[in-house]
Coordinates of C-alpha atoms in Angstrom, one line a residue:
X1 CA 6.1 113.4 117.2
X2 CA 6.3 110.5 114.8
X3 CA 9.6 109.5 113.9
X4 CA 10.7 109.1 109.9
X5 CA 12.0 105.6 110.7
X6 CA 8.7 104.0 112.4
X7 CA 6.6 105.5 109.3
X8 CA 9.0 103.7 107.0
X9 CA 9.3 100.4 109.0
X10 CA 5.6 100.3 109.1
X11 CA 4.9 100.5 105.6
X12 CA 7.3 98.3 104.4
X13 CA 6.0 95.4 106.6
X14 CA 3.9 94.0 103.9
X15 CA 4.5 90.5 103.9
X16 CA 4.3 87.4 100.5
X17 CA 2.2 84.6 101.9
X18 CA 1.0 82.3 99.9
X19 CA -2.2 80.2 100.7
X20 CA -3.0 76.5 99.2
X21 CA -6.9 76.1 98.1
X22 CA -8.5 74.7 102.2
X23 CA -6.1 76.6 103.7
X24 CA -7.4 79.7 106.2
X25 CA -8.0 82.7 103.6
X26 CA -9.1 86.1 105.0
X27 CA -9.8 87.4 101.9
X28 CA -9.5 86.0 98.5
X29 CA -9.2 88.1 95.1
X30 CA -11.0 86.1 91.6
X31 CA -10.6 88.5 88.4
X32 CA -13.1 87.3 85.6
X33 CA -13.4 88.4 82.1
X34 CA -16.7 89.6 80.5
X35 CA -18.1 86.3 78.9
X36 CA -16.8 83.9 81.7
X37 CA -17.6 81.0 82.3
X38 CA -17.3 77.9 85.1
X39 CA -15.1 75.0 83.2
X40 CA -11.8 74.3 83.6
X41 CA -10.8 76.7 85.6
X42 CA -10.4 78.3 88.9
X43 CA -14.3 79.5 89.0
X44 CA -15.0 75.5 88.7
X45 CA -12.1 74.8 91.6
X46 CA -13.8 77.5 93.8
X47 CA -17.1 76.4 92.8
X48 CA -17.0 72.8 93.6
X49 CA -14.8 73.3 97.1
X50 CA -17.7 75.4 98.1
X51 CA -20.2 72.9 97.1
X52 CA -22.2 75.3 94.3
X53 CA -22.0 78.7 97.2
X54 CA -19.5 80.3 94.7
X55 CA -22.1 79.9 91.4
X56 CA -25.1 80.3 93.5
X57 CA -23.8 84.1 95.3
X58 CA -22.0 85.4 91.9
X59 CA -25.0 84.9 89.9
X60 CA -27.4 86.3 92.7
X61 CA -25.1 89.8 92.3
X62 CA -25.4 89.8 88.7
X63 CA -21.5 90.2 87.9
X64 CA -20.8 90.2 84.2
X65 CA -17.3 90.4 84.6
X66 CA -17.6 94.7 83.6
X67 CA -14.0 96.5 84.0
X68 CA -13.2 97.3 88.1
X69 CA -16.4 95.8 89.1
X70 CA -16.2 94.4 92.8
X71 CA -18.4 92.3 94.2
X72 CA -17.9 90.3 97.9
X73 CA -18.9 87.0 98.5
X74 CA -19.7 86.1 102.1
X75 CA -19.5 83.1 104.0
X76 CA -18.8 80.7 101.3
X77 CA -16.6 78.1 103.7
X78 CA -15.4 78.7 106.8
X79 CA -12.0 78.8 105.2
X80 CA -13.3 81.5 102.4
X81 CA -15.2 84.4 104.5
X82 CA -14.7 86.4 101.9
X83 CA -14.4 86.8 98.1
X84 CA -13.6 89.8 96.1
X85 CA -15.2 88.9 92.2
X86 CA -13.6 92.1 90.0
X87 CA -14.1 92.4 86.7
X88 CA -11.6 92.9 83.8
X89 CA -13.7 94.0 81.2
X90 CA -13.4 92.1 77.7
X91 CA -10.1 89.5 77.5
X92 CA -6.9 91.0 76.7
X93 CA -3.5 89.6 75.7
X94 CA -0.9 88.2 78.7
X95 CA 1.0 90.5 79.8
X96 CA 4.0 88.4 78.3
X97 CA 2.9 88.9 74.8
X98 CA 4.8 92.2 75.4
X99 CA 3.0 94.1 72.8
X100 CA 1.3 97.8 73.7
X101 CA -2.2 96.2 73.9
X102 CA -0.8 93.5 76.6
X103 CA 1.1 96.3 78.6
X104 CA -2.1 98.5 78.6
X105 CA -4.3 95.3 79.5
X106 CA -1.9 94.9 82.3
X107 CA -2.5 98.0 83.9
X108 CA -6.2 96.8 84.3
X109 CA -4.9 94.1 86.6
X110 CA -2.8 96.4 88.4
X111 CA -6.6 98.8 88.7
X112 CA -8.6 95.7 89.6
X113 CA -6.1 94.0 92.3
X114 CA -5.8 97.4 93.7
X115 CA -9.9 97.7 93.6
X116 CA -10.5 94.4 95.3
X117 CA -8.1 94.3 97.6
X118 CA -9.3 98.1 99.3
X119 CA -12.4 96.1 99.3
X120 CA -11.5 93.3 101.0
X121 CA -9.3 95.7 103.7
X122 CA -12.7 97.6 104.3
X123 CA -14.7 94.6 105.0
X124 CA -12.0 92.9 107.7
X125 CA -9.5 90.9 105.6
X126 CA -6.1 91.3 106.5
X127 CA -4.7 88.3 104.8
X128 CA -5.3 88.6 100.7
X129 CA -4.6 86.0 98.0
X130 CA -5.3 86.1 94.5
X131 CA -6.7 83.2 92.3
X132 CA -4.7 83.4 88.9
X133 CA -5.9 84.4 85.6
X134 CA -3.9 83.0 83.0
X135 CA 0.0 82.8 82.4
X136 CA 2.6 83.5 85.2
X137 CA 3.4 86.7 83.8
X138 CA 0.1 87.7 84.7
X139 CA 0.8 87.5 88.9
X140 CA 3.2 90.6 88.6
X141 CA 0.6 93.5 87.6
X142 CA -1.8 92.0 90.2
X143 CA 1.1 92.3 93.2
X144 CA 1.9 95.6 92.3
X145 CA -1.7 96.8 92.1
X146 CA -2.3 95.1 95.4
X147 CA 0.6 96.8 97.3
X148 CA 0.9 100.2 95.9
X149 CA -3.9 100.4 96.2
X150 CA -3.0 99.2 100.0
X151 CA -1.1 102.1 100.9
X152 CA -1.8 104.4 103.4
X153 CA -0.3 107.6 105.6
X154 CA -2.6 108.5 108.3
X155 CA 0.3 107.6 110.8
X156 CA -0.1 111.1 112.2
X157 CA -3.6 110.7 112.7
X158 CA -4.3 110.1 116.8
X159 CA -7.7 109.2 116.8
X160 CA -9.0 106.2 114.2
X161 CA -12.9 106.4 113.2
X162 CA -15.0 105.3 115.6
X163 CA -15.2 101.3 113.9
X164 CA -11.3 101.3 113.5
X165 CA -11.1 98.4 116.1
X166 CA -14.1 96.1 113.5
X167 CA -11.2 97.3 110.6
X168 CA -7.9 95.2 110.1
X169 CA -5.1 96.4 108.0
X170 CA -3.4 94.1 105.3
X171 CA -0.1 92.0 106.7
X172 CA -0.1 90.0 103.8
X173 CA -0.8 89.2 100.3
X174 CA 0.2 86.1 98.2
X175 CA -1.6 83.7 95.5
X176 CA -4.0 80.6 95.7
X177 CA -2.4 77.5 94.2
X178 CA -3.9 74.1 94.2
X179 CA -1.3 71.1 94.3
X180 CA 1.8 72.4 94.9
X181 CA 2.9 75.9 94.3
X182 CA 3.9 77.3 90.8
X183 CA 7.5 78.8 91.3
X184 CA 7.4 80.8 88.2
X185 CA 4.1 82.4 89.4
X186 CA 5.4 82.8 93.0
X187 CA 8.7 84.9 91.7
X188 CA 6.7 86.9 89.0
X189 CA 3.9 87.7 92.2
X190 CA 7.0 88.4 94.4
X191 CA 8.9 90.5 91.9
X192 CA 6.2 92.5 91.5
X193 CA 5.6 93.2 95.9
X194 CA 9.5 94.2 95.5
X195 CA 8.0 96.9 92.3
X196 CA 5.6 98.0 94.6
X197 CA 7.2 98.2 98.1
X198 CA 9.8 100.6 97.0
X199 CA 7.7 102.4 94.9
X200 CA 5.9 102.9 98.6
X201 CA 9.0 103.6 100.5
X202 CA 9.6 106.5 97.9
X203 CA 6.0 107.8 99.0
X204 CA 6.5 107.8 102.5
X205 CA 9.7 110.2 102.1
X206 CA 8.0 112.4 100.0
X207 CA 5.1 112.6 102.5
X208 CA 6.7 112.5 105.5
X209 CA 6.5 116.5 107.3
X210 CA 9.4 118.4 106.3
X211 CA 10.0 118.7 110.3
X212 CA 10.9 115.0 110.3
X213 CA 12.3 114.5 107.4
X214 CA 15.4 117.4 107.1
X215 CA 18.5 116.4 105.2
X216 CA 20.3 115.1 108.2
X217 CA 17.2 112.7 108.9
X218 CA 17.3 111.2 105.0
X219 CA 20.7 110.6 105.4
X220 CA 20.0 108.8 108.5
X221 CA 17.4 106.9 107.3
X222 CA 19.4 105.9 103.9
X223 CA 21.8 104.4 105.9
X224 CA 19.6 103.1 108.0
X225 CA 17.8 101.4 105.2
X226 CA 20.1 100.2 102.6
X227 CA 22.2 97.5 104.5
X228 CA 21.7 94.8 101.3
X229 CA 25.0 93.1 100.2
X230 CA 26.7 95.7 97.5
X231 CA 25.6 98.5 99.0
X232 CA 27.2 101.6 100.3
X233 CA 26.0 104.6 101.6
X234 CA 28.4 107.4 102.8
X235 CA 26.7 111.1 104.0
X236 CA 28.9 113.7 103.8
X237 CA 28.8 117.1 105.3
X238 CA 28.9 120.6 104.5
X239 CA 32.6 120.8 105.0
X240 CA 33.0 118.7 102.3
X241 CA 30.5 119.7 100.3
X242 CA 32.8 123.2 100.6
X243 CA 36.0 121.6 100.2
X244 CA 34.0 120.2 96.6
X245 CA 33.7 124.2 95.6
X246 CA 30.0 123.3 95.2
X247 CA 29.4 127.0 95.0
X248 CA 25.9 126.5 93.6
X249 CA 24.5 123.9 95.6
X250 CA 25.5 126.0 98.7
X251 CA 24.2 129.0 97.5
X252 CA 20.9 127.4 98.3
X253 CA 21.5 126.3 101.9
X254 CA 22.3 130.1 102.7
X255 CA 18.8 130.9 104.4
X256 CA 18.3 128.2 106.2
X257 CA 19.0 127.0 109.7
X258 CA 19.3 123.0 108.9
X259 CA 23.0 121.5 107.8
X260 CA 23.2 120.6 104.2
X261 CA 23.9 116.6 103.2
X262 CA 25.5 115.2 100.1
X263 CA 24.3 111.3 100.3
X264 CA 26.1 108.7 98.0
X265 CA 25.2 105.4 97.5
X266 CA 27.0 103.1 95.7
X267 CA 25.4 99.1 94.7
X268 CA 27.7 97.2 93.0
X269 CA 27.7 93.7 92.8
X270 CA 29.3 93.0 90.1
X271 CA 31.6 95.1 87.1
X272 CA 30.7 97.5 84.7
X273 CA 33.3 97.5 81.9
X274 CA 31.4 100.9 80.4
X275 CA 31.3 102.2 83.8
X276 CA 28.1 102.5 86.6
X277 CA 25.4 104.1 85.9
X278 CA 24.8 107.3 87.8
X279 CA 21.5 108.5 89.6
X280 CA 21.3 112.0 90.9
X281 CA 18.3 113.0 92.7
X282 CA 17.2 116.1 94.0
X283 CA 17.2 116.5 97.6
X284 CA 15.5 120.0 98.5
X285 CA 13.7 118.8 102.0
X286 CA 11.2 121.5 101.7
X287 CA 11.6 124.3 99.2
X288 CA 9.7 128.2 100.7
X289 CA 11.2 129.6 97.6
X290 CA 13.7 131.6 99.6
X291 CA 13.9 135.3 99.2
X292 CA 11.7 134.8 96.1
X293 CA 8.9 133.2 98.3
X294 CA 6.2 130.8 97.0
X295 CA 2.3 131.6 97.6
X296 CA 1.5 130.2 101.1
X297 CA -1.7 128.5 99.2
X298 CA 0.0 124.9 98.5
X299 CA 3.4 126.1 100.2
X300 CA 3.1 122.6 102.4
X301 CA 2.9 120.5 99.3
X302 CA 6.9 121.4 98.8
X303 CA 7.6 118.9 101.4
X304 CA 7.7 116.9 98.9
X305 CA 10.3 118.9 96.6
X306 CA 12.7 115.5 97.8
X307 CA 11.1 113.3 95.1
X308 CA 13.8 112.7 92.9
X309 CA 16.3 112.3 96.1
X310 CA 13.7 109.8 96.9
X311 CA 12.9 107.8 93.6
X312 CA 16.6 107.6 93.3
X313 CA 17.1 106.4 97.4
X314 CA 13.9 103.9 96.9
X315 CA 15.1 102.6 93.0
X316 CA 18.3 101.6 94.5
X317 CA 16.9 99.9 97.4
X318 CA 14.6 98.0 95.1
X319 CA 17.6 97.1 92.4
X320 CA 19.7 95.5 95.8
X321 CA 16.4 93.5 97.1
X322 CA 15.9 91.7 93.6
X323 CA 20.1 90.7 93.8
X324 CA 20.4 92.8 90.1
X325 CA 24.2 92.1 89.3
X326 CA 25.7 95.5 88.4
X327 CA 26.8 98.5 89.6
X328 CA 24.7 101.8 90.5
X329 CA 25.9 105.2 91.6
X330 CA 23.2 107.3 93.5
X331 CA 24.1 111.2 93.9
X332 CA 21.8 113.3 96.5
X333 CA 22.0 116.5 97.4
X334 CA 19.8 117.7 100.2
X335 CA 18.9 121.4 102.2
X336 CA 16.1 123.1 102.4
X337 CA 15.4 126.5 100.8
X338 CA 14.6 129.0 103.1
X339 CA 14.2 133.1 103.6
X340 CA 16.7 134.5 106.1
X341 CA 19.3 137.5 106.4
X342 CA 21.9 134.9 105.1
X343 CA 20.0 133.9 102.2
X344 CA 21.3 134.2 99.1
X345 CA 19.7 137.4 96.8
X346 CA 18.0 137.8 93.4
X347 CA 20.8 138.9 91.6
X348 CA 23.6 137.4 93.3
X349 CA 26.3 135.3 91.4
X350 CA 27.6 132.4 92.8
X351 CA 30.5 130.0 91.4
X352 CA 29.8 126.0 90.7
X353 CA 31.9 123.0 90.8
X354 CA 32.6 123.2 87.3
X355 CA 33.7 127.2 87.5
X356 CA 30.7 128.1 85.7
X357 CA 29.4 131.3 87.3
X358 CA 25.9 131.3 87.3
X359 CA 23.3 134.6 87.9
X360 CA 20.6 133.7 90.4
X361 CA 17.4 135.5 89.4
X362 CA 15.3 133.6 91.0
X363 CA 15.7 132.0 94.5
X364 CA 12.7 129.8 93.8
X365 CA 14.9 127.9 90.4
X366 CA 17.1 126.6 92.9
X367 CA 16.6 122.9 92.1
X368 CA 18.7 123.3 89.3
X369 CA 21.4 125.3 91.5
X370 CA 21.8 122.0 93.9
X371 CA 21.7 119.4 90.9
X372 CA 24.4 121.3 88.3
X373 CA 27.0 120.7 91.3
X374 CA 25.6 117.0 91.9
X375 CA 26.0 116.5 87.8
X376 CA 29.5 117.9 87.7
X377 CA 30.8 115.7 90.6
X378 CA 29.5 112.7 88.8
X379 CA 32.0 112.6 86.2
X380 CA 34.1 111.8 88.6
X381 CA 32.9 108.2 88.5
X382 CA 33.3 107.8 84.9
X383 CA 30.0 106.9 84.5
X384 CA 28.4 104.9 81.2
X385 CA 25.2 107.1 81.6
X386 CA 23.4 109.8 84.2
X387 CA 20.0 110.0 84.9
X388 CA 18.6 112.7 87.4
X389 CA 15.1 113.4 88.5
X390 CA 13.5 116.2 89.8
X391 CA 10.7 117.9 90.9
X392 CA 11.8 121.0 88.8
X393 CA 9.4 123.1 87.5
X394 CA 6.0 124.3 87.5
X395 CA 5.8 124.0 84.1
X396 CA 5.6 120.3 83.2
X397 CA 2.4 120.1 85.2
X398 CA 1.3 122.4 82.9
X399 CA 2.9 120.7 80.0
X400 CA 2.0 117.1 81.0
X401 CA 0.2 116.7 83.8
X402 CA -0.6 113.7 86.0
X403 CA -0.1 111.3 82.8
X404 CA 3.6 111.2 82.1
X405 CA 6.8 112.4 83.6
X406 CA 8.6 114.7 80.9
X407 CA 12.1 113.4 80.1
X408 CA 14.8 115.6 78.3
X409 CA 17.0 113.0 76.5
X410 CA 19.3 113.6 73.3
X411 CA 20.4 109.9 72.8
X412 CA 18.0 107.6 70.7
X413 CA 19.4 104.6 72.7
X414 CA 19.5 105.9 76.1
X415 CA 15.3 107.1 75.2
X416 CA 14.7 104.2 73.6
X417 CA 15.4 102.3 76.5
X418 CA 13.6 104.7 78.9
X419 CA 10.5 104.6 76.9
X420 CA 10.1 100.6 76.8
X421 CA 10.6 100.5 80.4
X422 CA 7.9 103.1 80.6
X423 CA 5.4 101.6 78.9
X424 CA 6.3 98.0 80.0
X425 CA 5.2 99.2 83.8
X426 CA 2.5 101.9 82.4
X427 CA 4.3 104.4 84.7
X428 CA 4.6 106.5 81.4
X429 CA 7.5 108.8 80.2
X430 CA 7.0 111.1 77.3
X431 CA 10.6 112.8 75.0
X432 CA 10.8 117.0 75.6
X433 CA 13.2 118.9 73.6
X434 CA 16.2 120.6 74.6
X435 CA 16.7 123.1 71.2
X436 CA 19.5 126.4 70.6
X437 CA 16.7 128.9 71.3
X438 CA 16.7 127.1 75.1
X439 CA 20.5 127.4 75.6
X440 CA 20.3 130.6 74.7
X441 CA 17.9 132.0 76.8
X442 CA 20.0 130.6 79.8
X443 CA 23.2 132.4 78.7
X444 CA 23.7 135.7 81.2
X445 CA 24.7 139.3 80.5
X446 CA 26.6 139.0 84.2
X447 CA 27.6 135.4 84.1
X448 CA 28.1 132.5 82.2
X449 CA 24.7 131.0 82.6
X450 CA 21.1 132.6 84.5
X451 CA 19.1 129.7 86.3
X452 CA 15.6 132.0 85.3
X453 CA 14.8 133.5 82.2
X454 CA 12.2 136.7 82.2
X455 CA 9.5 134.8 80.6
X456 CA 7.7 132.0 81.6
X457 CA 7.5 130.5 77.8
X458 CA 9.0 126.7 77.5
X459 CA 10.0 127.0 81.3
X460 CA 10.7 122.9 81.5
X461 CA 13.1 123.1 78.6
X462 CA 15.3 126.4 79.6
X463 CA 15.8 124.0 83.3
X464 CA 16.6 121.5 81.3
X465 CA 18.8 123.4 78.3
X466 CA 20.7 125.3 82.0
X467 CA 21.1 121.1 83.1
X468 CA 22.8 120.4 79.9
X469 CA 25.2 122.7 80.4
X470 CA 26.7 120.4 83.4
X471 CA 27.4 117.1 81.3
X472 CA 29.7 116.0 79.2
X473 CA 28.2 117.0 75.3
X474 CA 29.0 112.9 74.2
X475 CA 27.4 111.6 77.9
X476 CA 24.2 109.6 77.4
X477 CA 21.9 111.7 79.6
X478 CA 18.3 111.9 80.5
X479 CA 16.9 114.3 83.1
X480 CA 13.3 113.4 84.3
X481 CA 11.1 116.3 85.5
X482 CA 8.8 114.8 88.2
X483 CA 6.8 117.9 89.0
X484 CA 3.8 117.0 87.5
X485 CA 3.5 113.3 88.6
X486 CA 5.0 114.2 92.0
X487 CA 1.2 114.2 93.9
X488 CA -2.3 112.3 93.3
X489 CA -5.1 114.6 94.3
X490 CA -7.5 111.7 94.7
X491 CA -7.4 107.8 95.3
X492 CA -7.9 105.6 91.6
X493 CA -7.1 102.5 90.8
X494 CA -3.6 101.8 92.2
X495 CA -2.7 105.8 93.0
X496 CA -3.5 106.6 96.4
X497 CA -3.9 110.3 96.9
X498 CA -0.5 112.1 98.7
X499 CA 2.4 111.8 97.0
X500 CA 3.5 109.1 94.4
X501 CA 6.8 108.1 94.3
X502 CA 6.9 107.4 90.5
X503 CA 8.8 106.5 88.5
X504 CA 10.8 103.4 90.4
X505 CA 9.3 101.1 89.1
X506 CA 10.3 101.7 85.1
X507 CA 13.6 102.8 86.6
X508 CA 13.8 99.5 88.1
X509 CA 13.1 97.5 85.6
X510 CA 15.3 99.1 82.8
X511 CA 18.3 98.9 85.0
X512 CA 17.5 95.5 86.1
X513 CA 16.6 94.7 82.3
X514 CA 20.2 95.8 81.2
X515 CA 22.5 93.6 83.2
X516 CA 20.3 90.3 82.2
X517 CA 22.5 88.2 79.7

């Protein structure tokens, strides 16, 4: 049986290596525009190293430069066996110039880097360097569409096709400089492997098999992989999770055979006068529905009802790898949610953390039940803002889909913040309202509060109106519902079919984007 930790080692291995023009390239990636041409530029560089091979080949293929286009040049020089050409389409701005039109463009860099380098991977490279296309800024989208297209979980598969031993996997990926190499283009190419990698690592413990991947394993493999300067990671147990009156969350663990965990993580490297902020993530390491039991059609798919433990695990990891100066909190609960004689009942009430007696109708809302405890005990840390993610309900899928993770948010400047970070890395976030009507429907005849209401209508916002209920009215707060973004049913672009891992990377750039003076 495959062990969490090898999966995670292995995908992480990706290395930066950069490669000077002459130097041994396995495979190297050129993006052209539509209307390009072969002066003053890196098409002219490549073209005149390979004495007129680079023209000659690119014409013969016809290549306009057309949006995700990819064609491979063979045998140019013996130090150029290969050459992904991918098109861009017509020229866009940098993606410096900030505006929606460059952050869109950019995410056409992130598709055609992912594009070409699959290419390349299927054709032998295992070694891929990209020429650059204008500014520095530029070299960021390209790394992450290279690391996150290059992903891949078939480590449970035993045999390989019958040509695996032709096929090589990608060890490294870097840029083609001429000269000497262009630090500002190196860090923007590296910040963006760091964007990627930990988006990756969020995938693999989302698809890793529930039977490797139980709450005790993520806590062994949190500590296990966040050993950066600033960071702390404690796992406690059920006993304290009991001594924390964390009636709710242990309501859930009733039914099943596997010990609960509580992992916290704290990064701080430097002071937060307002206080840190706080991630809580929910944890549920595979999620039956309990008494109230899911359809077996798609049942598997819950393994991955961790994502928000593991966007918060992997966004930390990725905040402590760039050196960010500040100070983050990271809240995960984790159990599974299993049938059993022990498990807790439609009907039943249990107490939280806060005293708040809440009516379990539904064993299958228990996400909610774990995270209300998880949001109570982060007041304890005084925090300047919470965020939690979740693969909550159904719903949003319906709501939103694939496109955007729904986010419940009443502060302007805690959105506002949200949303440019969104758009910024194209990992988009769309505002969902919390309104009376919502808190009303999760008020109880038998309790204070019913985590299900008897009608499926606006079933994002009542989870989100029943989250509410657990922070502090003046808190800046923003709960993320992951559900529909939590799996790709098919490989494009940059998403790789299995589970996704989004959203790290706008999560790590808006807390990194905070603490810069």
């Amino acid at each position: 049986m495959m062990r969490a930790s090898s999966i995670l080692s292995k995908n992480s291995a990706l290395a930066v290596r950069h490669a000077k023009m002459g130097d041994q390239i396995s495979g190297l990636v050129v993006p052209i525009f539509e209307g390009f041409s072969y002066s003053g530029n890196l098409l002219e560089s490549i073209d005149k190293f390979t004495n007129g091979a680079f023209k000659s080949q690119l014409e013969a293929t016809g290549h306009t430069g057309k949006a995700n286009h990819v064609s491979i040049l063979y045998g140019l020089d013996k130090t150029l066996p290969r050459v992904a050409v991918v098109g861009l389409g017509k020229p866009f701005p940098e993606a410096a110039c900030g505006t929606t039109e460059a952050q869109k463009s950019c995410d056409s860099l992130r598709k055609a880097s992912a594009l070409a380098a699959r290419s390349l991977r299927d054709s032998g490279a295992d070694h891929v360097v990209f020429g650059s296309v204008r500014g520095s800024a530029d070299f960021q989208p390209l790394a992450e569409g290279a690391a996150l297209g290059l992903y891949k979980f078939d480590h449970y598969k035993s045999q390989k096709p019958e040509d695996a031993d032709k096929k090589k996997e990608v060890e490294a990926i870097g840029l083609l400089y001429e000269g000497s190499l262009n630090q500002e283009c190196a860090s923007s190419f590296e910040r963006g492997t760091i964007y990627a990698r930990y988006q990756n690592m969020a995938r693999d413990l989302m698809n890793i098999p529930a039977n490797d991947m139980t709450p005790t394993i993520f806590g062994q493999e949190a500590q296990r992989l966040l050993t950066a300067d600033g960071l702390k990671v404690t796992v406690r147990d059920r006993k304290w999770i009991e001594e924390q009156k964390m009636g709710s969350f242990l309501s859930v663990t009733n039914g099943t055979d596997q010990p609960p965990a509580f992992v916290e993580v704290e990064y701080k490297t430097a002071e937060r006068p307002e206080g840190p902020v706080v991630l809580v993530g929910k944890g549920v390491t595979f999620d039956s529905g309990g008494i109230s039991i899911k359809p077996s059609s798609g049942m598997g798919m819950m393994k991955g009802d961790m994502g928000g433990a593991s966007v918060v695990l992997s966004t930390i990891a990725g905040l402590a790898q760039l050196g960010v100066k500040t100070h983050v909190v990271g809240l995960i609960p984790l159990c599974e949610n299993m049938p059993s004689g022990r498990a807790t009942k439609p009907g039943d009430v249990v107490v939280a953390r806060s005293g708040t007696t809440i009516e379990v109708d539904n064993t299958d809302a228990e996400g909610r039940l774990i995270l209300c405890d998880a949001l109570d005990y982060a007041k304890t840390f005084k925090p300047s803002m919470i965020m939690n993610f979740a693969t909550l309900t159904g719903a949003m899928d319906v709501a939103l889909g694939f496109g955007c993770t729904g986010v419940f948010c009443k502060n302007d400047d805690l959105w506002q913040r949200i949303d440019k970070h969104g758009r910024a890395t194209q990992d988009l976030l769309w505002r969902m309202p919390i309104l009376d009507d919502y808190r009303e429907a999760v008020k109880a005849s038998v309790a204070d509060l019913i985590n299900s209401t008897a009608t499926r209508s606006a079933g994002s916002c009542t989870a989100a109106a029943f989250l509410e209920a657990f922070v502090d009215e003046d808190m800046p707060w923003a709960h993320f519902d992951i559900a529909g973004v939590m799996h790709s049913g098919k490989t494009a672009g940059y998403h790789v079919a299995g589970m996704t891992g989004r959203p790290v990377r706008p999560l790590i750039d808006m807390i990194a984007a905070m603490e810069k003076k």
